[in-house]
Amino acid sequence: MNYNKDTSNKILDAATIEFEERGYSGARMQSIADRAGINKALLHYYYKSKDALFQLIIQKAINLFIPNLTKSFNESTDFFAGLEEFVAAYIDFLIKHPRIPGFITHEINNNPERVLKLFKASGLNLEPLKQKIKEAVHSGLIIDIAPGQLIINVISLSAFPFVAAPIITGILLNNDKAAYQQLMEARKKEVSQFIIKAIKK
Amino acid sequence: MNYNKDTSNKILDAATIEFEERGYSGARMQSIADRAGINKALLHYYYKSKDALFQLIIQKAINLFIPNLTKSFNESTDFFAGLEEFVAAYIDFLIKHPRIPGFITHEINNNPERVLKLFKASGLNLEPLKQKIKEAVHSGLIIDIAPGQLIINVISLSAFPFVAAPIITGILLNNDKAAYQQLMEARKKEVSQFIIKAIKK
DNA sequence: GGCAAAGTTAACCAAATAGTTAAATTTAAC
DNA sequence: GTTAAATTTAACTATTTGGTTAACTTTGCC
């Protein structure tokens, strides 16, 4: 069995686009082959099945989506600076991969067991982060807020505008895509400021 | 052509569940028939096609999803009270229809033109709300924030935790579904408080 | 019980889909 | 030019899917 690394990557890139755009059910192997500029037989030569390919793609998406939350905060001596840094980096990442949150949330709602297993396999550990939030509360630095709620708020404000991109663009911005991009860029700072103001004592 | 209203509704309910769970591509007419407790031939007798059925379901979902934003705020003399009222009612609605935001965002990313058309057909007009936010900024009641950004933040904080329900339940709450329900109930108040603190001068 | 309305069955259709296979062709390296 | 590696072609398979149809059965009403 021989593989060309270039071809393999072309397939992965094509499959990423296809699965992100259409989800597992809507994606088509022929379409992936077309996108990759190969024939379907070669696609099956390189990747055993649709399912095998999907597994790789969503695993990668999850590993990209899960920011190293604990690292970002643990390395920052200043709670608020760490938050700002995280939000900016995270939104920046999402600007480059705008479809990932929607892809993941759709698939995890379709097959919770399978996708959650991948989340857990990624080694995500939120306890240090929760602890750090608790300490900030305890020390009087921020208001009394449950760590889980704060984490949810941070991710919601960062990710949902990408999930809802067509609505925002179409309804709020009169189909002005450039305006949408500006809005997202602006959120790198606006979201963290919003959050900090909300929690600062 | 004769129709039994009861049967018609059973089909709509079944289709709602099927489309919300699997999306358009993943939904199966046989599955919808099974859920409704009828045979597939009758399903086609009542609804011409998968597409026709889907159109009805997503139209209804959008009409439910779009809260009457302007009404809620226009009727409230107090900006913050109006915000609190809206958030509580909106999250309450989402608790009852937890899959709607994920359904809509997935489908609108799959077929933006079609779904956006439905949004526009729903008569949503955000200008009065934007105006009200501008006035609150101008009068010094709230910080200087772009109306669009505030609207995005309110909807993000309200809706995304439902889109991300399996992640929150599985990762943050150790698969404790009751805890998830409590968390969502708590958000009726926590979200509005978070927002008000973030924007209040 | 009769009859019309509503629903079911069973078989069917065409198209699409993921996947397969062997032979042929092209590419790349020497 | 030769050869091995990589890719393509063309045809195929089995299954699934949305949709159809006519005959039959069940239900509800009078």
Short mmCIF file of C-alpha atoms (C1' of nucleotides) in Angstrom, two decimals:
data_model
loop_
_atom_site.label_atom_id
_atom_site.label_comp_id
_atom_site.label_asym_id
_atom_site.label_seq_id
_atom_site.Cartn_x
_atom_site.Cartn_y
_atom_site.Cartn_z
CA MET A 1 0.00 0.00 0.00
CA ASN A 2 1.50 3.27 -1.06
CA TYR A 3 0.42 6.73 -0.21
CA ASN A 4 1.32 10.15 -1.42
CA LYS A 5 1.37 12.55 1.50
CA ASP A 6 0.26 15.42 -0.68
CA THR A 7 -2.78 13.53 -1.91
CA SER A 8 -3.62 12.45 1.60
CA ASN A 9 -3.59 16.05 2.77
CA LYS A 10 -5.63 17.26 -0.17
CA ILE A 11 -8.28 14.74 0.78
CA LEU A 12 -8.25 15.78 4.41
CA ASP A 13 -8.60 19.44 3.50
CA ALA A 14 -11.45 18.71 1.11
CA ALA A 15 -13.19 16.49 3.63
CA THR A 16 -12.83 19.14 6.31
CA ILE A 17 -14.65 21.65 4.17
CA GLU A 18 -17.34 19.18 3.14
CA PHE A 19 -18.06 17.91 6.65
CA GLU A 20 -17.97 21.37 8.18
CA GLU A 21 -20.38 22.70 5.57
CA ARG A 22 -22.83 19.87 5.37
CA GLY A 23 -22.36 17.75 8.48
CA TYR A 24 -21.91 14.01 8.42
CA SER A 25 -25.30 13.18 6.91
CA GLY A 26 -25.14 15.78 4.21
CA ALA A 27 -21.52 15.23 3.17
CA ARG A 28 -20.93 13.19 0.02
CA MET A 29 -17.88 11.13 -0.79
CA GLN A 30 -18.14 12.04 -4.45
CA SER A 31 -18.23 15.68 -3.43
CA ILE A 32 -15.14 15.26 -1.28
CA ALA A 33 -13.36 13.55 -4.18
CA ASP A 34 -14.37 16.40 -6.48
CA ARG A 35 -13.12 18.99 -4.01
CA ALA A 36 -9.83 17.16 -3.67
CA GLY A 37 -9.50 16.86 -7.43
CA ILE A 38 -9.32 13.07 -7.38
CA ASN A 39 -11.62 10.23 -8.26
CA LYS A 40 -13.75 8.41 -5.70
CA ALA A 41 -11.87 5.15 -6.05
CA LEU A 42 -8.68 6.85 -4.91
CA LEU A 43 -10.53 8.39 -1.99
CA HIS A 44 -11.45 4.92 -0.83
CA TYR A 45 -7.92 3.75 -1.46
CA TYR A 46 -6.66 6.39 0.97
CA TYR A 47 -9.44 6.34 3.53
CA LYS A 48 -11.36 3.19 4.21
CA SER A 49 -14.79 4.73 4.61
CA LYS A 50 -16.82 7.88 5.08
CA ASP A 51 -17.00 7.13 8.75
CA ALA A 52 -13.24 6.68 9.14
CA LEU A 53 -12.64 9.96 7.38
CA PHE A 54 -15.22 11.74 9.48
CA GLN A 55 -13.67 10.44 12.68
CA LEU A 56 -10.34 11.98 11.74
CA ILE A 57 -11.92 15.30 10.81
CA ILE A 58 -14.02 15.75 13.89
CA GLN A 59 -11.25 14.58 16.16
CA LYS A 60 -9.04 17.24 14.68
CA ALA A 61 -11.78 19.86 14.96
CA ILE A 62 -12.31 19.09 18.61
CA ASN A 63 -8.62 19.22 19.37
CA LEU A 64 -8.50 22.60 17.71
CA PHE A 65 -11.67 23.86 19.38
CA ILE A 66 -10.60 23.06 22.86
CA PRO A 67 -8.29 25.82 23.73
CA ASN A 68 -5.83 25.18 26.40
CA LEU A 69 -7.93 27.00 28.93
CA THR A 70 -5.94 26.04 31.92
CA LYS A 71 -2.65 26.97 30.33
CA SER A 72 -3.75 30.42 29.34
CA PHE A 73 -4.90 31.25 32.83
CA ASN A 74 -2.24 29.39 34.77
CA GLU A 75 0.50 31.24 33.04
CA SER A 76 -1.01 34.60 33.64
CA THR A 77 -0.38 36.20 36.98
CA ASP A 78 -3.14 38.71 36.34
CA PHE A 79 -6.62 37.19 36.16
CA PHE A 80 -8.05 39.86 33.91
CA ALA A 81 -5.03 39.99 31.63
CA GLY A 82 -5.27 36.23 31.27
CA LEU A 83 -8.93 36.52 30.36
CA GLU A 84 -8.24 39.22 27.79
CA GLU A 85 -5.46 37.19 26.29
CA PHE A 86 -7.59 34.10 26.08
CA VAL A 87 -10.58 35.80 24.50
CA ALA A 88 -8.49 37.58 21.90
CA ALA A 89 -6.61 34.43 20.96
CA TYR A 90 -9.75 32.35 20.92
CA ILE A 91 -11.75 34.69 18.72
CA ASP A 92 -8.73 35.02 16.48
CA PHE A 93 -8.66 31.26 16.12
CA LEU A 94 -12.39 31.22 15.37
CA ILE A 95 -11.99 33.91 12.75
CA LYS A 96 -9.64 31.51 10.98
CA HIS A 97 -11.89 28.48 11.54
CA PRO A 98 -15.38 30.00 11.62
CA ARG A 99 -17.25 26.77 10.99
CA ILE A 100 -15.77 24.65 13.73
CA PRO A 101 -18.16 25.52 16.57
CA GLY A 102 -21.23 24.92 14.43
CA PHE A 103 -19.80 21.67 13.08
CA ILE A 104 -19.01 20.35 16.53
CA THR A 105 -22.25 21.37 18.15
CA HIS A 106 -24.31 19.93 15.32
CA GLU A 107 -22.50 16.61 15.38
CA ILE A 108 -22.49 16.34 19.14
CA ASN A 109 -26.23 16.83 19.16
CA ASN A 110 -26.55 14.12 16.52
CA ASN A 111 -24.35 11.60 18.26
CA PRO A 112 -23.57 12.71 21.82
CA GLU A 113 -21.84 9.51 22.94
CA ARG A 114 -19.42 9.39 20.09
CA VAL A 115 -18.46 13.03 20.09
CA LEU A 116 -18.27 13.36 23.86
CA LYS A 117 -15.88 10.45 23.89
CA LEU A 118 -13.63 12.46 21.61
CA PHE A 119 -13.88 15.45 23.91
CA LYS A 120 -12.82 13.37 26.82
CA ALA A 121 -10.04 11.75 24.85
CA SER A 122 -8.65 15.20 24.21
CA GLY A 123 -7.59 15.43 27.82
CA LEU A 124 -9.53 18.52 28.69
CA ASN A 125 -9.38 19.22 32.36
CA LEU A 126 -11.35 22.18 33.62
CA GLU A 127 -10.69 21.77 37.32
CA PRO A 128 -7.65 24.04 37.48
CA LEU A 129 -9.60 26.75 35.69
CA LYS A 130 -12.60 26.36 37.96
CA GLN A 131 -10.26 26.55 40.90
CA LYS A 132 -8.71 29.72 39.66
CA ILE A 133 -12.14 31.30 39.25
CA LYS A 134 -13.09 30.24 42.75
CA GLU A 135 -9.96 31.85 44.11
CA ALA A 136 -10.73 35.06 42.27
CA VAL A 137 -14.19 35.02 43.82
CA HIS A 138 -12.84 34.19 47.25
CA SER A 139 -10.21 36.88 47.17
CA GLY A 140 -12.84 39.43 46.28
CA LEU A 141 -11.35 40.11 42.88
CA ILE A 142 -14.55 39.24 41.01
CA ILE A 143 -18.18 38.93 41.95
CA ASP A 144 -19.66 35.75 43.30
CA ILE A 145 -20.24 33.71 40.16
CA ALA A 146 -20.24 29.96 39.68
CA PRO A 147 -17.13 28.91 37.73
CA GLY A 148 -19.24 26.86 35.33
CA GLN A 149 -21.47 29.82 34.54
CA LEU A 150 -18.50 32.07 33.85
CA ILE A 151 -16.89 29.51 31.56
CA ILE A 152 -20.18 29.12 29.70
CA ASN A 153 -20.48 32.87 29.31
CA VAL A 154 -16.97 33.26 27.95
CA ILE A 155 -17.40 30.50 25.40
CA SER A 156 -20.91 31.63 24.47
CA LEU A 157 -19.82 35.19 23.76
CA SER A 158 -16.80 33.98 21.80
CA ALA A 159 -18.28 31.13 19.76
CA PHE A 160 -21.99 31.76 19.12
CA PRO A 161 -21.53 34.72 16.78
CA PHE A 162 -19.69 32.33 14.46
CA VAL A 163 -22.41 29.69 14.69
CA ALA A 164 -24.93 32.41 13.92
CA ALA A 165 -22.84 34.13 11.25
CA PRO A 166 -25.46 34.05 8.44
CA ILE A 167 -28.12 35.49 10.75
CA ILE A 168 -25.88 38.28 11.96
CA THR A 169 -24.70 39.08 8.47
CA GLY A 170 -28.12 38.79 6.87
CA ILE A 171 -30.27 40.39 9.54
CA LEU A 172 -28.06 42.74 11.49
CA LEU A 173 -25.64 43.82 8.80
CA ASN A 174 -27.64 43.88 5.56
CA ASN A 175 -25.53 41.13 3.99
CA ASP A 176 -22.36 43.17 4.46
CA LYS A 177 -19.69 40.52 4.88
CA ALA A 178 -16.94 43.04 5.39
CA ALA A 179 -18.93 44.55 8.23
CA TYR A 180 -19.26 41.09 9.75
CA GLN A 181 -15.51 40.59 9.64
CA GLN A 182 -14.97 43.96 11.31
CA LEU A 183 -17.53 43.11 13.93
CA MET A 184 -15.74 39.88 14.75
CA GLU A 185 -12.37 41.57 14.87
CA ALA A 186 -13.78 44.17 17.23
CA ARG A 187 -15.06 41.42 19.49
CA LYS A 188 -11.54 40.36 20.36
CA LYS A 189 -11.49 43.33 22.70
CA GLU A 190 -15.18 43.99 23.25
CA VAL A 191 -15.99 40.55 24.59
CA SER A 192 -13.27 40.56 27.21
CA GLN A 193 -14.12 44.10 28.25
CA PHE A 194 -17.76 43.17 28.53
CA ILE A 195 -16.94 40.16 30.65
CA ILE A 196 -14.47 41.98 32.85
CA LYS A 197 -16.93 44.75 33.54
CA ALA A 198 -19.55 42.16 34.34
CA ILE A 199 -17.46 40.34 36.91
CA LYS A 200 -15.12 42.92 38.35
CA LYS A 201 -15.88 43.94 41.87
CA MET B 1 -58.76 15.10 -0.41
CA ASN B 2 -59.55 14.55 3.20
CA TYR B 3 -57.48 15.23 6.23
CA ASN B 4 -57.76 14.44 9.86
CA LYS B 5 -56.45 17.36 11.89
CA ASP B 6 -55.22 15.09 14.62
CA THR B 7 -53.14 13.04 12.21
CA SER B 8 -51.80 16.15 10.60
CA ASN B 9 -50.61 17.43 13.96
CA LYS B 10 -49.09 14.11 14.91
CA ILE B 11 -47.06 14.23 11.75
CA LEU B 12 -45.94 17.79 12.39
CA ASP B 13 -44.87 16.96 15.93
CA ALA B 14 -42.96 13.88 14.77
CA ALA B 15 -41.33 15.78 11.94
CA THR B 16 -40.33 18.56 14.31
CA ILE B 17 -38.48 16.12 16.51
CA GLU B 18 -36.86 14.34 13.57
CA PHE B 19 -35.68 17.50 11.81
CA GLU B 20 -34.50 19.14 15.03
CA GLU B 21 -32.52 16.05 15.98
CA ARG B 22 -31.01 15.12 12.67
CA GLY B 23 -31.26 18.16 10.45
CA TYR B 24 -32.68 18.08 6.95
CA SER B 25 -30.07 15.72 5.47
CA GLY B 26 -30.19 13.24 8.30
CA ALA B 27 -33.96 13.14 8.74
CA ARG B 28 -35.82 10.17 7.21
CA MET B 29 -39.40 10.12 6.06
CA GLN B 30 -39.79 6.55 7.25
CA SER B 31 -38.50 7.63 10.63
CA ILE B 32 -40.98 10.49 10.78
CA ALA B 33 -43.79 8.09 9.86
CA ASP B 34 -42.64 5.70 12.59
CA ARG B 35 -42.56 8.50 15.17
CA ALA B 36 -46.04 9.62 14.18
CA GLY B 37 -47.33 6.06 14.33
CA ILE B 38 -48.47 6.00 10.71
CA ASN B 39 -47.26 4.49 7.48
CA LYS B 40 -45.13 6.35 4.96
CA ALA B 41 -47.85 6.38 2.31
CA LEU B 42 -50.11 8.36 4.62
CA LEU B 43 -47.27 10.74 5.35
CA HIS B 44 -47.05 11.50 1.65
CA TYR B 45 -50.80 11.78 1.46
CA TYR B 46 -50.71 14.54 4.07
CA TYR B 47 -47.49 16.29 3.06
CA LYS B 48 -46.35 16.31 -0.50
CA SER B 49 -42.63 15.89 0.08
CA LYS B 50 -39.82 15.93 2.58
CA ASP B 51 -38.99 19.39 1.44
CA ALA B 52 -42.53 20.70 1.88
CA LEU B 53 -42.65 19.29 5.37
CA PHE B 54 -39.27 20.72 6.25
CA GLN B 55 -40.32 24.14 5.04
CA LEU B 56 -43.25 24.17 7.43
CA ILE B 57 -41.15 23.00 10.35
CA ILE B 58 -38.32 25.45 9.95
CA GLN B 59 -40.68 28.31 9.27
CA LYS B 60 -42.40 27.56 12.52
CA ALA B 61 -39.11 27.22 14.37
CA ILE B 62 -37.93 30.58 13.12
CA ASN B 63 -41.18 32.24 14.05
CA LEU B 64 -40.82 30.82 17.52
CA PHE B 65 -37.13 31.66 17.78
CA ILE B 66 -37.49 35.27 16.89
CA PRO B 67 -38.75 36.82 20.03
CA ASN B 68 -40.59 40.01 19.73
CA LEU B 69 -37.55 41.96 20.73
CA THR B 70 -38.95 45.33 19.97
CA LYS B 71 -42.19 44.71 21.81
CA SER B 72 -40.51 43.57 24.98
CA PHE B 73 -38.39 46.68 25.17
CA ASN B 74 -40.89 49.15 23.82
CA GLU B 75 -43.38 48.25 26.43
CA SER B 76 -40.95 48.58 29.24
CA THR B 77 -40.33 52.03 30.60
CA ASP B 78 -37.27 50.79 32.45
CA PHE B 79 -34.45 49.67 30.15
CA PHE B 80 -32.96 47.23 32.64
CA ALA B 81 -36.30 45.83 33.70
CA GLY B 82 -37.12 45.25 30.07
CA LEU B 83 -33.84 43.46 29.57
CA GLU B 84 -34.41 41.26 32.59
CA GLU B 85 -37.90 40.45 31.46
CA PHE B 86 -36.76 39.57 27.99
CA VAL B 87 -33.89 37.33 29.06
CA ALA B 88 -36.00 35.44 31.55
CA ALA B 89 -38.79 34.89 29.04
CA TYR B 90 -36.40 33.96 26.29
CA ILE B 91 -34.46 31.42 28.31
CA ASP B 92 -37.75 30.06 29.57
CA PHE B 93 -38.85 29.58 25.99
CA LEU B 94 -35.55 27.89 25.13
CA ILE B 95 -35.86 25.56 28.10
CA LYS B 96 -39.09 24.38 26.51
CA HIS B 97 -37.61 24.23 23.00
CA PRO B 98 -33.95 23.46 23.61
CA ARG B 99 -33.15 22.23 20.11
CA ILE B 100 -34.44 25.18 18.15
CA PRO B 101 -31.31 27.34 18.12
CA GLY B 102 -29.09 24.46 17.03
CA PHE B 103 -31.57 23.41 14.38
CA ILE B 104 -31.85 26.89 12.94
CA THR B 105 -28.15 27.66 12.99
CA HIS B 106 -27.26 24.34 11.39
CA GLU B 107 -29.80 24.74 8.61
CA ILE B 108 -28.99 28.36 7.97
CA ASN B 109 -25.35 27.45 7.54
CA ASN B 110 -26.38 24.71 5.10
CA ASN B 111 -28.67 26.84 3.05
CA PRO B 112 -28.30 30.52 3.94
CA GLU B 113 -30.47 31.93 1.15
CA ARG B 114 -33.46 29.81 1.89
CA VAL B 115 -33.41 30.19 5.64
CA LEU B 116 -32.60 33.88 5.61
CA LYS B 117 -35.59 34.43 3.37
CA LEU B 118 -37.72 32.89 6.08
CA PHE B 119 -36.16 35.14 8.68
CA LYS B 120 -37.01 38.16 6.62
CA ALA B 121 -40.50 36.89 5.93
CA SER B 122 -41.08 36.77 9.65
CA GLY B 123 -41.15 40.55 9.75
CA LEU B 124 -38.29 40.97 12.17
CA ASN B 125 -37.39 44.59 12.52
CA LEU B 126 -34.49 45.42 14.78
CA GLU B 127 -34.33 49.13 14.16
CA PRO B 128 -36.56 50.18 17.07
CA LEU B 129 -34.46 48.04 19.40
CA LYS B 130 -31.22 49.45 18.07
CA GLN B 131 -32.66 52.90 18.52
CA LYS B 132 -33.58 52.22 22.08
CA ILE B 133 -30.08 51.00 22.83
CA LYS B 134 -28.61 54.09 21.21
CA GLU B 135 -30.79 56.26 23.40
CA ALA B 136 -29.69 54.44 26.49
CA VAL B 137 -26.08 55.03 25.48
CA HIS B 138 -26.74 58.66 24.64
CA SER B 139 -28.55 59.37 27.87
CA GLY B 140 -25.64 57.93 29.82
CA LEU B 141 -27.69 55.06 31.17
CA ILE B 142 -25.36 52.42 29.74
CA ILE B 143 -21.80 52.37 28.48
CA ASP B 144 -20.91 53.17 24.92
CA ILE B 145 -21.64 49.91 23.12
CA ALA B 146 -22.71 49.30 19.54
CA PRO B 147 -26.36 48.15 19.48
CA GLY B 148 -25.49 45.21 17.25
CA GLN B 149 -22.84 44.00 19.66
CA LEU B 150 -25.19 44.17 22.61
CA ILE B 151 -27.90 42.29 20.74
CA ILE B 152 -25.38 39.63 19.77
CA ASN B 153 -24.22 39.32 23.36
CA VAL B 154 -27.73 38.94 24.72
CA ILE B 155 -28.66 36.24 22.21
CA SER B 156 -25.29 34.49 22.56
CA LEU B 157 -25.58 34.22 26.33
CA SER B 158 -29.16 33.06 26.09
CA ALA B 159 -28.99 30.60 23.18
CA PHE B 160 -25.53 29.06 22.95
CA PRO B 161 -25.75 27.04 26.17
CA PHE B 162 -28.65 25.17 24.54
CA VAL B 163 -26.72 24.58 21.32
CA ALA B 164 -23.84 23.30 23.42
CA ALA B 165 -25.99 21.33 25.86
CA PRO B 166 -24.24 17.94 25.44
CA ILE B 167 -20.84 19.54 25.96
CA ILE B 168 -21.91 21.40 29.07
CA THR B 169 -23.66 18.36 30.48
CA GLY B 170 -20.92 15.91 29.56
CA ILE B 171 -17.84 18.00 30.30
CA LEU B 172 -18.85 20.55 32.91
CA LEU B 173 -21.47 18.62 34.81
CA ASN B 174 -20.35 14.97 34.70
CA ASN B 175 -23.42 13.90 32.71
CA ASP B 176 -25.74 15.23 35.39
CA LYS B 177 -28.82 16.23 33.44
CA ALA B 178 -30.65 17.52 36.47
CA ALA B 179 -27.72 19.83 37.16
CA TYR B 180 -27.92 21.06 33.59
CA GLN B 181 -31.59 21.91 34.03
CA GLN B 182 -30.84 23.79 37.22
CA LEU B 183 -28.02 25.62 35.51
CA MET B 184 -30.34 26.74 32.74
CA GLU B 185 -33.03 27.80 35.19
CA ALA B 186 -30.46 29.84 37.11
CA ARG B 187 -29.43 31.55 33.92
CA LYS B 188 -32.79 33.28 33.66
CA LYS B 189 -31.52 35.65 36.28
CA GLU B 190 -27.77 35.26 35.99
CA VAL B 191 -27.58 36.22 32.34
CA SER B 192 -29.49 39.44 32.73
CA GLN B 193 -27.54 40.36 35.84
CA PHE B 194 -24.29 39.65 34.03
CA ILE B 195 -25.34 41.82 31.12
CA ILE B 196 -26.66 44.66 33.23
CA LYS B 197 -23.49 44.79 35.25
CA ALA B 198 -21.50 44.78 32.04
CA ILE B 199 -23.31 47.72 30.52
CA LYS B 200 -24.49 49.83 33.44
CA LYS B 201 -22.68 53.08 33.89
"C1'" DG C 1 -75.73 -2.17 8.85
"C1'" DG C 2 -74.28 0.88 5.26
"C1'" DC C 3 -71.35 4.12 3.54
"C1'" DA C 4 -67.90 7.50 3.22
"C1'" DA C 5 -63.69 8.87 5.11
"C1'" DA C 6 -59.32 7.77 6.75
"C1'" DG C 7 -55.76 4.82 6.87
"C1'" DT C 8 -52.87 0.53 5.58
"C1'" DT C 9 -50.57 -2.82 2.84
"C1'" DA C 10 -47.54 -4.44 -0.36
"C1'" DA C 11 -45.36 -3.83 -4.08
"C1'" DC C 12 -43.11 -0.87 -6.82
"C1'" DC C 13 -39.95 2.90 -9.01
"C1'" DA C 14 -35.94 5.80 -10.01
"C1'" DA C 15 -32.25 7.85 -8.18
"C1'" DA C 16 -28.63 8.35 -5.14
"C1'" DT C 17 -25.14 6.68 -2.10
"C1'" DA C 18 -21.02 4.33 -0.10
"C1'" DG C 19 -18.19 1.22 -1.50
"C1'" DT C 20 -15.62 -2.32 -4.84
"C1'" DT C 21 -12.74 -4.18 -8.59
"C1'" DA C 22 -9.66 -5.10 -12.29
"C1'" DA C 23 -7.63 -3.20 -16.02
"C1'" DA C 24 -5.67 0.73 -17.99
"C1'" DT C 25 -3.22 4.97 -17.78
"C1'" DT C 26 -0.24 8.42 -16.00
"C1'" DT C 27 3.48 10.01 -13.25
"C1'" DA C 28 7.86 9.99 -11.19
"C1'" DA C 29 12.31 8.25 -10.53
"C1'" DC C 30 16.33 6.24 -12.30
"C1'" DG D 1 13.39 4.03 -22.14
"C1'" DT D 2 12.05 1.23 -18.22
"C1'" DT D 3 9.85 0.28 -14.14
"C1'" DA D 4 7.42 0.93 -10.04
"C1'" DA D 5 4.25 3.82 -7.89
"C1'" DA D 6 0.23 6.44 -8.02
"C1'" DT D 7 -3.89 7.37 -10.10
"C1'" DT D 8 -7.89 6.83 -13.20
"C1'" DT D 9 -11.50 4.58 -15.62
"C1'" DA D 10 -15.54 2.19 -16.15
"C1'" DA D 11 -18.35 -0.77 -14.63
"C1'" DC D 12 -20.38 -2.71 -10.97
"C1'" DT D 13 -22.86 -3.91 -6.23
"C1'" DA D 14 -26.08 -3.65 -2.44
"C1'" DT D 15 -28.58 -0.71 0.05
"C1'" DT D 16 -31.19 3.18 1.12
"C1'" DT D 17 -34.11 6.90 0.15
"C1'" DG D 18 -38.12 9.78 -1.26
"C1'" DG D 19 -41.92 9.01 -3.47
"C1'" DT D 20 -46.05 6.30 -5.94
"C1'" DT D 21 -50.10 3.34 -6.62
"C1'" DA D 22 -54.07 0.49 -6.39
"C1'" DA D 23 -56.43 -2.50 -3.74
"C1'" DC D 24 -57.81 -3.44 0.65
"C1'" DT D 25 -59.05 -2.57 5.57
"C1'" DT D 26 -60.48 0.04 9.41
"C1'" DT D 27 -62.86 3.72 11.54
"C1'" DG D 28 -66.49 6.88 12.40
"C1'" DC D 29 -70.92 8.55 11.60
"C1'" DC D 30 -75.69 8.14 10.58
#
